[in-house]
Coordinates of C-alpha atoms and ligand atoms in Angstrom, one line a residue:
M6 CA 0.0 -0.1 0.0
A7 CA 1.5 3.2 -1.1
D8 CA 2.3 5.9 1.5
R9 CA -0.7 8.3 1.2
S10 CA 0.4 10.5 4.3
F11 CA 1.5 13.4 1.9
L12 CA -2.2 14.0 1.1
D13 CA -2.4 15.7 4.5
W14 CA 0.1 18.3 3.4
P15 CA -1.3 21.8 3.3
F16 CA -0.7 22.1 -0.4
F17 CA -4.0 20.1 -0.9
E18 CA -7.7 20.8 -0.4
Q19 CA -10.2 18.2 0.7
R20 CA -11.2 18.1 -3.0
H21 CA -7.8 16.9 -4.0
R22 CA -7.9 14.2 -1.4
D23 CA -11.3 13.1 -2.6
W24 CA -10.1 13.1 -6.3
A25 CA -6.9 10.9 -5.3
D26 CA -8.9 8.4 -3.5
R27 CA -11.6 8.1 -6.2
L28 CA -9.0 7.6 -8.8
D29 CA -6.9 5.1 -6.8
A30 CA -9.9 3.0 -6.5
W31 CA -10.7 3.2 -10.1
C32 CA -7.0 2.3 -11.0
A33 CA -7.1 -0.6 -8.7
K34 CA -10.1 -1.9 -10.6
N35 CA -9.0 -1.1 -14.2
L36 CA -5.2 -1.0 -14.2
P37 CA -2.7 -2.4 -15.6
V38 CA -3.9 -2.7 -19.2
D39 CA -2.3 -5.1 -21.8
H40 CA 0.5 -3.3 -23.6
S41 CA 0.9 -5.5 -26.5
D42 CA -0.9 -3.0 -28.9
V43 CA -0.1 0.4 -27.5
D44 CA -2.2 2.2 -30.1
A45 CA -5.3 0.2 -29.1
A46 CA -4.5 0.4 -25.5
C47 CA -4.1 4.2 -25.5
R48 CA -7.4 4.8 -27.4
D49 CA -9.1 2.5 -24.9
L50 CA -7.5 4.1 -21.8
V51 CA -8.5 7.6 -23.2
A52 CA -12.0 6.5 -23.7
R53 CA -12.4 4.8 -20.3
L54 CA -10.7 7.6 -18.4
G55 CA -12.9 10.1 -20.2
E56 CA -16.0 8.1 -19.4
A57 CA -15.1 8.0 -15.7
G58 CA -14.6 11.8 -15.6
F59 CA -10.8 11.5 -15.0
L60 CA -9.8 13.6 -18.0
K61 CA -11.7 16.8 -16.9
P62 CA -8.6 18.3 -15.4
T63 CA -6.6 18.1 -18.5
A64 CA -8.2 21.1 -20.2
V65 CA -10.4 24.1 -19.6
D66 CA -14.0 23.5 -19.1
T67 CA -15.7 25.9 -21.8
A68 CA -18.9 26.0 -19.7
N69 CA -17.2 27.2 -16.7
P70 CA -13.8 28.3 -17.6
G71 CA -10.9 28.8 -14.9
P72 CA -7.2 28.0 -14.8
L73 CA -5.9 24.4 -14.9
D74 CA -5.6 22.9 -11.5
V75 CA -1.8 21.7 -11.5
R76 CA -2.2 20.1 -8.1
T77 CA -5.1 17.8 -9.6
L78 CA -2.9 17.0 -12.7
C79 CA 0.1 16.1 -10.6
L80 CA -1.9 13.8 -8.2
T81 CA -3.6 12.2 -11.4
R82 CA -0.3 11.6 -13.0
E83 CA 1.2 10.4 -9.8
T84 CA -1.5 8.0 -9.3
L85 CA -1.8 6.7 -12.7
A86 CA 2.0 6.3 -13.1
R87 CA 1.9 4.1 -9.8
H88 CA -0.5 1.7 -11.4
D89 CA 0.5 1.7 -15.2
G90 CA 2.7 4.0 -17.1
L91 CA 0.8 3.8 -20.2
A92 CA -2.3 5.1 -18.5
D93 CA -0.1 8.0 -17.1
F94 CA 1.0 8.7 -20.7
A95 CA -2.7 8.6 -22.1
F96 CA -3.7 11.1 -19.5
A97 CA -0.7 13.3 -19.8
M98 CA -1.1 13.7 -23.6
Q99 CA -4.6 14.8 -23.4
G100 CA -3.3 17.8 -21.3
L101 CA -0.1 18.6 -23.2
G102 CA -1.7 18.3 -26.6
T103 CA -4.5 20.8 -25.7
G104 CA -2.6 23.0 -23.3
A105 CA -2.1 25.7 -25.9
I106 CA -5.8 25.6 -26.7
S107 CA -6.8 25.9 -23.0
L108 CA -4.6 28.9 -22.4
F109 CA -4.6 30.8 -25.6
G110 CA -7.3 29.2 -27.9
T111 CA -10.2 31.0 -29.4
P112 CA -13.8 30.0 -28.4
E113 CA -14.1 28.1 -31.8
Q114 CA -10.7 26.3 -31.2
Q115 CA -11.8 25.6 -27.6
Q116 CA -14.7 23.5 -28.9
W117 CA -12.2 20.6 -29.4
L118 CA -11.9 20.5 -25.5
D119 CA -15.2 19.2 -24.8
R120 CA -14.1 16.3 -27.0
T121 CA -10.7 15.6 -25.5
R122 CA -11.9 16.0 -21.9
A123 CA -14.5 13.3 -22.6
G124 CA -12.0 11.0 -24.0
K125 CA -13.5 11.1 -27.6
A126 CA -10.7 12.9 -29.3
L127 CA -6.9 12.3 -28.7
S128 CA -4.4 15.1 -28.9
A129 CA -0.6 15.6 -29.4
F130 CA 1.9 18.3 -29.0
A131 CA 4.3 18.9 -32.0
L132 CA 7.4 20.8 -31.1
S133 CA 10.7 18.9 -31.7
E134 CA 12.3 18.4 -34.8
P135 CA 15.0 16.3 -36.1
R136 CA 17.6 19.2 -35.9
S137 CA 16.2 21.1 -33.0
G138 CA 15.3 18.9 -29.9
S139 CA 16.6 21.0 -26.9
D140 CA 17.4 24.1 -29.4
V141 CA 13.7 24.7 -30.0
A142 CA 14.0 28.3 -31.1
N143 CA 16.1 26.9 -34.0
M144 CA 13.2 25.2 -35.7
D145 CA 13.0 24.7 -39.4
M146 CA 9.5 23.8 -40.0
A147 CA 7.8 26.9 -42.0
A148 CA 4.3 28.3 -42.0
T149 CA 3.9 30.5 -45.0
R150 CA 1.0 32.9 -45.3
D151 CA -1.3 32.4 -48.7
G152 CA -4.3 34.4 -48.8
G153 CA -6.4 33.4 -45.9
D154 CA -4.5 30.4 -45.2
Y155 CA -1.0 29.3 -43.7
V156 CA 0.9 26.4 -45.6
L157 CA 2.9 24.2 -43.3
S158 CA 5.9 22.1 -44.4
G159 CA 8.6 20.4 -42.7
E160 CA 9.0 17.6 -40.1
K161 CA 8.2 17.2 -36.3
T162 CA 9.8 14.0 -34.6
W163 CA 9.3 12.3 -31.2
I164 CA 5.6 13.2 -31.3
S165 CA 3.9 11.3 -28.7
N166 CA 0.4 10.0 -29.8
G167 CA 1.7 10.6 -33.4
G168 CA -0.5 8.4 -35.7
I169 CA -3.4 8.0 -33.3
A170 CA -4.1 11.7 -32.5
D171 CA -7.3 13.4 -33.8
L172 CA -5.5 17.0 -33.4
Y173 CA -2.1 18.3 -33.2
T174 CA -0.7 21.4 -31.7
V175 CA 2.1 22.4 -34.1
F176 CA 4.6 24.9 -33.8
A177 CA 6.2 26.3 -37.0
R178 CA 8.2 29.3 -38.1
T179 CA 6.2 32.4 -39.4
G180 CA 9.2 34.6 -39.7
E181 CA 8.1 37.7 -37.7
A182 CA 11.6 38.1 -36.3
P183 CA 14.7 35.6 -36.2
G184 CA 14.8 32.8 -33.6
A185 CA 12.3 32.3 -30.8
R186 CA 10.3 35.4 -31.7
G187 CA 9.5 34.1 -35.3
I188 CA 7.5 31.1 -34.3
S189 CA 3.6 30.6 -34.3
A190 CA 1.4 27.8 -32.8
F191 CA -1.5 26.1 -35.1
L192 CA -4.2 23.7 -34.2
V193 CA -4.1 21.0 -37.1
P194 CA -6.7 18.3 -37.2
A195 CA -5.0 14.8 -38.0
D196 CA -7.3 14.5 -41.2
T197 CA -5.7 17.7 -42.8
P198 CA -4.3 16.7 -46.3
G199 CA -0.5 16.5 -46.3
L200 CA -0.1 15.5 -42.7
E201 CA 1.4 12.1 -42.7
V202 CA 3.2 9.8 -40.5
A203 CA 6.6 9.3 -41.9
E204 CA 7.9 6.7 -39.4
R205 CA 6.8 5.1 -36.2
L206 CA 9.3 5.1 -33.6
D207 CA 9.9 2.4 -31.0
V208 CA 11.5 3.3 -27.6
I209 CA 12.5 1.1 -24.5
A210 CA 9.1 1.7 -22.8
P211 CA 6.9 1.7 -25.9
H212 CA 4.0 4.1 -26.6
P213 CA 2.6 5.6 -29.7
L214 CA 5.4 7.9 -31.1
A215 CA 6.0 9.1 -34.6
R216 CA 7.9 11.2 -36.9
L217 CA 5.4 13.3 -38.8
A218 CA 5.7 14.9 -42.3
F219 CA 4.0 18.2 -43.2
N220 CA 3.8 18.2 -47.0
D221 CA 2.3 21.6 -47.7
V222 CA -0.5 21.1 -45.1
R223 CA -2.9 23.9 -45.6
V224 CA -4.9 25.4 -42.6
P225 CA -7.0 28.5 -42.3
A226 CA -5.3 31.7 -40.9
S227 CA -8.1 30.9 -38.0
A228 CA -6.1 27.9 -37.0
M229 CA -3.4 30.1 -35.3
I230 CA -3.3 29.8 -31.6
G231 CA -2.5 33.1 -30.0
K232 CA -0.9 35.9 -32.1
P233 CA 1.8 35.6 -34.9
G234 CA 5.3 35.2 -33.4
D235 CA 3.9 33.9 -29.9
G236 CA 4.5 30.5 -30.6
F237 CA 7.8 30.0 -28.3
K238 CA 6.2 31.9 -25.6
I239 CA 2.9 29.8 -25.9
A240 CA 5.0 26.4 -25.8
M241 CA 6.9 27.7 -22.7
S242 CA 3.7 28.6 -20.9
V243 CA 2.3 25.3 -21.8
L244 CA 5.3 23.7 -20.3
D245 CA 5.2 25.9 -17.2
V246 CA 2.1 24.0 -16.5
F247 CA 3.0 20.5 -17.4
R248 CA 6.6 20.2 -16.5
S249 CA 5.9 19.6 -12.8
T250 CA 3.5 16.9 -13.8
V251 CA 6.5 15.0 -15.6
G252 CA 8.0 15.1 -12.1
S253 CA 4.7 13.5 -10.6
A254 CA 4.7 10.8 -13.0
A255 CA 8.3 9.9 -12.0
L256 CA 7.2 10.0 -8.4
G257 CA 4.5 7.6 -9.1
F258 CA 7.0 5.2 -10.6
A259 CA 9.3 5.8 -7.6
R260 CA 6.6 5.1 -5.1
R261 CA 5.7 1.9 -6.9
A262 CA 9.3 0.8 -6.8
L263 CA 9.5 1.4 -3.0
D264 CA 6.2 -0.4 -2.5
E265 CA 7.6 -3.3 -4.5
T266 CA 10.7 -3.3 -2.6
L267 CA 9.1 -3.2 0.8
E268 CA 7.1 -6.3 -0.2
R269 CA 10.1 -8.0 -1.5
A270 CA 12.4 -7.3 1.5
G271 CA 9.9 -8.5 3.9
S272 CA 9.0 -11.7 2.2
R273 CA 12.4 -12.8 0.9
E274 CA 14.5 -14.8 3.5
L275 CA 18.4 -14.7 3.3
F276 CA 20.9 -16.0 5.8
G277 CA 18.1 -17.0 7.9
A278 CA 16.2 -13.8 8.1
P279 CA 14.3 -11.3 6.0
L280 CA 16.0 -9.2 3.7
F281 CA 14.7 -6.3 5.7
D282 CA 17.1 -7.0 8.4
L283 CA 20.3 -6.5 6.5
Q284 CA 21.4 -3.0 7.3
M285 CA 22.7 -2.3 4.1
V286 CA 19.1 -3.0 2.6
Q287 CA 17.7 -0.6 5.2
G288 CA 20.1 2.2 4.1
H289 CA 18.8 1.7 0.5
I290 CA 15.0 1.9 1.7
A291 CA 15.8 5.1 3.9
E292 CA 17.5 6.7 0.8
M293 CA 14.5 5.7 -1.5
A294 CA 12.0 7.2 1.0
L295 CA 14.0 10.3 1.5
D296 CA 14.2 10.8 -2.3
I297 CA 10.4 10.2 -2.7
D298 CA 9.5 12.7 0.0
A299 CA 11.8 15.4 -1.2
A300 CA 10.7 15.0 -4.7
A301 CA 7.0 15.2 -3.6
L302 CA 7.5 18.4 -1.6
L303 CA 9.3 20.1 -4.8
I304 CA 6.4 19.1 -7.1
Y305 CA 3.5 20.0 -4.8
R306 CA 5.4 23.2 -4.0
A307 CA 5.5 24.1 -7.7
A308 CA 1.9 23.0 -8.3
W309 CA 0.6 25.0 -5.4
T310 CA 2.5 28.0 -6.4
K311 CA 1.1 27.8 -9.9
D312 CA -2.3 27.2 -8.6
M313 CA -2.2 30.3 -6.1
G314 CA -1.6 32.4 -9.3
A315 CA 2.0 32.8 -9.9
P316 CA 2.3 33.8 -13.6
R317 CA 5.3 31.6 -14.0
V318 CA 6.9 28.8 -12.0
T319 CA 9.9 28.3 -14.1
R320 CA 12.5 27.7 -11.4
E321 CA 10.0 25.6 -9.1
A322 CA 8.9 23.4 -12.2
A323 CA 12.5 23.0 -13.3
M324 CA 13.6 22.0 -9.9
A325 CA 10.6 19.6 -9.5
K326 CA 11.1 17.9 -12.8
L327 CA 14.9 17.6 -12.5
F328 CA 15.1 16.3 -9.0
A329 CA 12.1 14.0 -9.3
T330 CA 12.9 12.3 -12.4
D331 CA 16.6 11.8 -11.6
R332 CA 16.0 10.6 -8.1
A333 CA 13.2 8.2 -9.3
Q334 CA 15.8 6.6 -11.7
E335 CA 18.1 6.0 -8.6
V336 CA 15.1 4.8 -6.5
I337 CA 14.0 2.3 -9.1
D338 CA 17.7 1.3 -9.8
K339 CA 17.9 0.3 -6.1
A340 CA 14.4 -1.5 -6.4
V341 CA 16.1 -3.7 -9.2
Q342 CA 19.1 -4.3 -7.0
I343 CA 17.0 -5.5 -4.0
H344 CA 15.0 -7.7 -6.3
G345 CA 18.1 -9.5 -7.5
G346 CA 17.6 -11.4 -10.7
D347 CA 13.9 -11.1 -10.7
G348 CA 14.6 -7.1 -11.0
V349 CA 16.0 -7.5 -14.5
R350 CA 13.5 -10.2 -15.5
R351 CA 11.5 -9.1 -18.4
G352 CA 7.8 -8.5 -17.4
H353 CA 8.6 -8.0 -13.7
I354 CA 7.2 -4.7 -12.6
V355 CA 10.5 -3.1 -11.6
E356 CA 12.0 -4.2 -14.9
S357 CA 9.3 -2.1 -16.4
L358 CA 9.7 0.8 -14.2
Y359 CA 13.5 0.8 -14.9
R360 CA 12.5 1.3 -18.7
E361 CA 9.6 3.6 -18.1
I362 CA 11.5 6.2 -16.2
R363 CA 14.4 6.9 -18.5
A364 CA 12.7 9.0 -21.2
L365 CA 11.1 11.4 -18.6
R366 CA 14.8 12.6 -18.0
I367 CA 15.0 13.6 -21.6
Y368 CA 11.5 14.9 -22.8
E369 CA 10.0 18.3 -22.0
G370 CA 13.6 19.6 -21.3
A371 CA 16.5 17.2 -20.5
S372 CA 17.9 17.3 -17.1
D373 CA 20.8 19.2 -18.3
V374 CA 18.7 21.9 -19.8
Q375 CA 16.7 22.0 -16.4
K376 CA 20.0 22.7 -14.7
V377 CA 20.7 25.6 -16.9
V378 CA 17.1 27.0 -16.4
I379 CA 17.6 26.6 -12.5
A380 CA 21.0 28.3 -12.6
R381 CA 19.9 31.1 -14.7
Q382 CA 16.9 31.8 -12.5
T383 CA 19.2 31.6 -9.3
M384 CA 21.6 34.0 -10.9
K385 CA 18.7 36.6 -11.8
Ligands
FAD13 C1 9.7 9.2 -25.3 C2 9.8 10.6 -25.8 C3 8.5 11.3 -26.2 C4 8.6 12.5 -26.6 N1 7.5 13.2 -26.8 C5 7.4 14.4 -27.4 C6 6.3 15.1 -27.9 O1 5.2 14.7 -27.8 N2 6.3 16.4 -28.4 C7 7.4 16.9 -28.8 O2 7.6 18.0 -29.4 N3 8.7 16.2 -28.4 C8 8.6 15.1 -27.8 N4 9.9 14.5 -27.4 C9 11.1 15.2 -27.7 C10 11.8 15.6 -26.5 O3 11.4 16.7 -26.1 C11 13.3 15.8 -27.1 O4 13.9 14.5 -27.3 C12 14.1 16.5 -26.1 O5 13.8 17.9 -26.2 C13 15.7 16.5 -26.6 O6 16.0 16.7 -27.9 P1 16.9 15.9 -28.7 O7 16.4 14.3 -28.7 O8 16.9 16.2 -30.0 O9 18.2 15.9 -28.1 P2 19.2 16.8 -28.3 O10 18.7 18.4 -28.3 O11 20.1 16.6 -29.2 O12 20.1 16.9 -26.8 C14 20.9 15.9 -26.5 C15 21.5 15.9 -25.2 O13 22.3 17.2 -25.2 C16 22.3 17.6 -23.8 N5 22.0 19.0 -23.8 C17 21.2 19.7 -24.6 N6 20.9 20.9 -24.4 C18 21.7 21.2 -23.4 C19 22.1 22.5 -22.7 N7 21.6 23.6 -23.0 N8 23.0 22.4 -21.7 C20 23.6 21.1 -21.4 N9 23.4 20.0 -22.1 C21 22.5 20.1 -23.1 C22 21.2 16.8 -22.9 O14 21.9 15.8 -22.2 C23 20.4 16.2 -23.9 O15 19.8 15.1 -23.5 C24 9.8 13.1 -26.9 C25 11.1 12.6 -26.7 C26 11.0 11.3 -26.2 C27 12.3 10.6 -26.0

């Protein structure tokens, strides 16, 4: 049974605790799912999470608009990740893929949100390119004005939900200024002619992922999200909300690793006593518990600060993401060690956690990039 004492922390309101309880009960009944066909699994997860109402926090409620609740987003990712990494992924993409529309979309664009919040449409966030991953401002993809339209041409890669999404938030160079100030954001429905899946990408913890080709994809000027040249700012605002949630997914993986370790160390007998009794094992367990609590404090500090109305939480979110993902890797590695051979056995839960955690230290800003962000904010 995962530690739930953190829910008593003053960062949370009663509605957060009730939400976490309801979601945990749902997860216990419905997860994990079969991962053999990740496309089918993600479609099904989105439909079922939507039906149960758990996708509501991913986007603005157009009938009752208000800010996104970052604490609920984090609690949801943490809980889902503890039960099934693919469920966390399916939830996260509904938020990341529509974040720009929630924050900057027109009422017409926001009509999509009713469908994504209900699990009836899947979304994706298309920022990275083969030549510009971390160096986002250096992107090549062009959006050229042609009468009342924009024509998008170029490539995006590492796009989660690529190939199964119904809508893409796409960032492209419109050229108002060099670098970051010449990028705009667009809402591109998946069935727009010229938008093609160039390649499906297989990774160590498989999920729907693709390189996309934009072959003269024509969208009306009304598809632009926000103003011309605001794309970089929009992307950063979206990441400002969702970056802490990557930390919370890592926290969910780490909590599961600790739970599995406690179970194992209590039941495995070595040298005539449970593994628990070995002081070196106790040392590992202490470090795991400490990393988990410290990560949780950083994550929910960032989420709470954002929810209290801070316009940006760049420093807090970078600290939360960096610490939680890097330390979760260590926590899971210790879990693998304490499980012995079973820890590296394909199909064992700690083996899958070991694979699941790795990409979180790369996407939405690699750990090294978070250090640069924290240093800049600290030196300001
Ligand atoms: C599983 C997965 C899912 C993803 N999903 C999406 C998605 O849905 N949408 C999307 O747009 N993108 C997505 N990405 C892309 C992801 O954001 C990029 O992989 C990431 O930004 C790194 O870019 P890159 O892979 O080109 O590595 P590079 O930019 O080549 O960086 C390589 C390494 O260089 C180092 N580095 C880079 N910059 C600095 C710096 N300033 N200081 C110090 N060191 C540095 C880091 O160690 C970094 O890991 C996903 C990636 C993965 C792996």
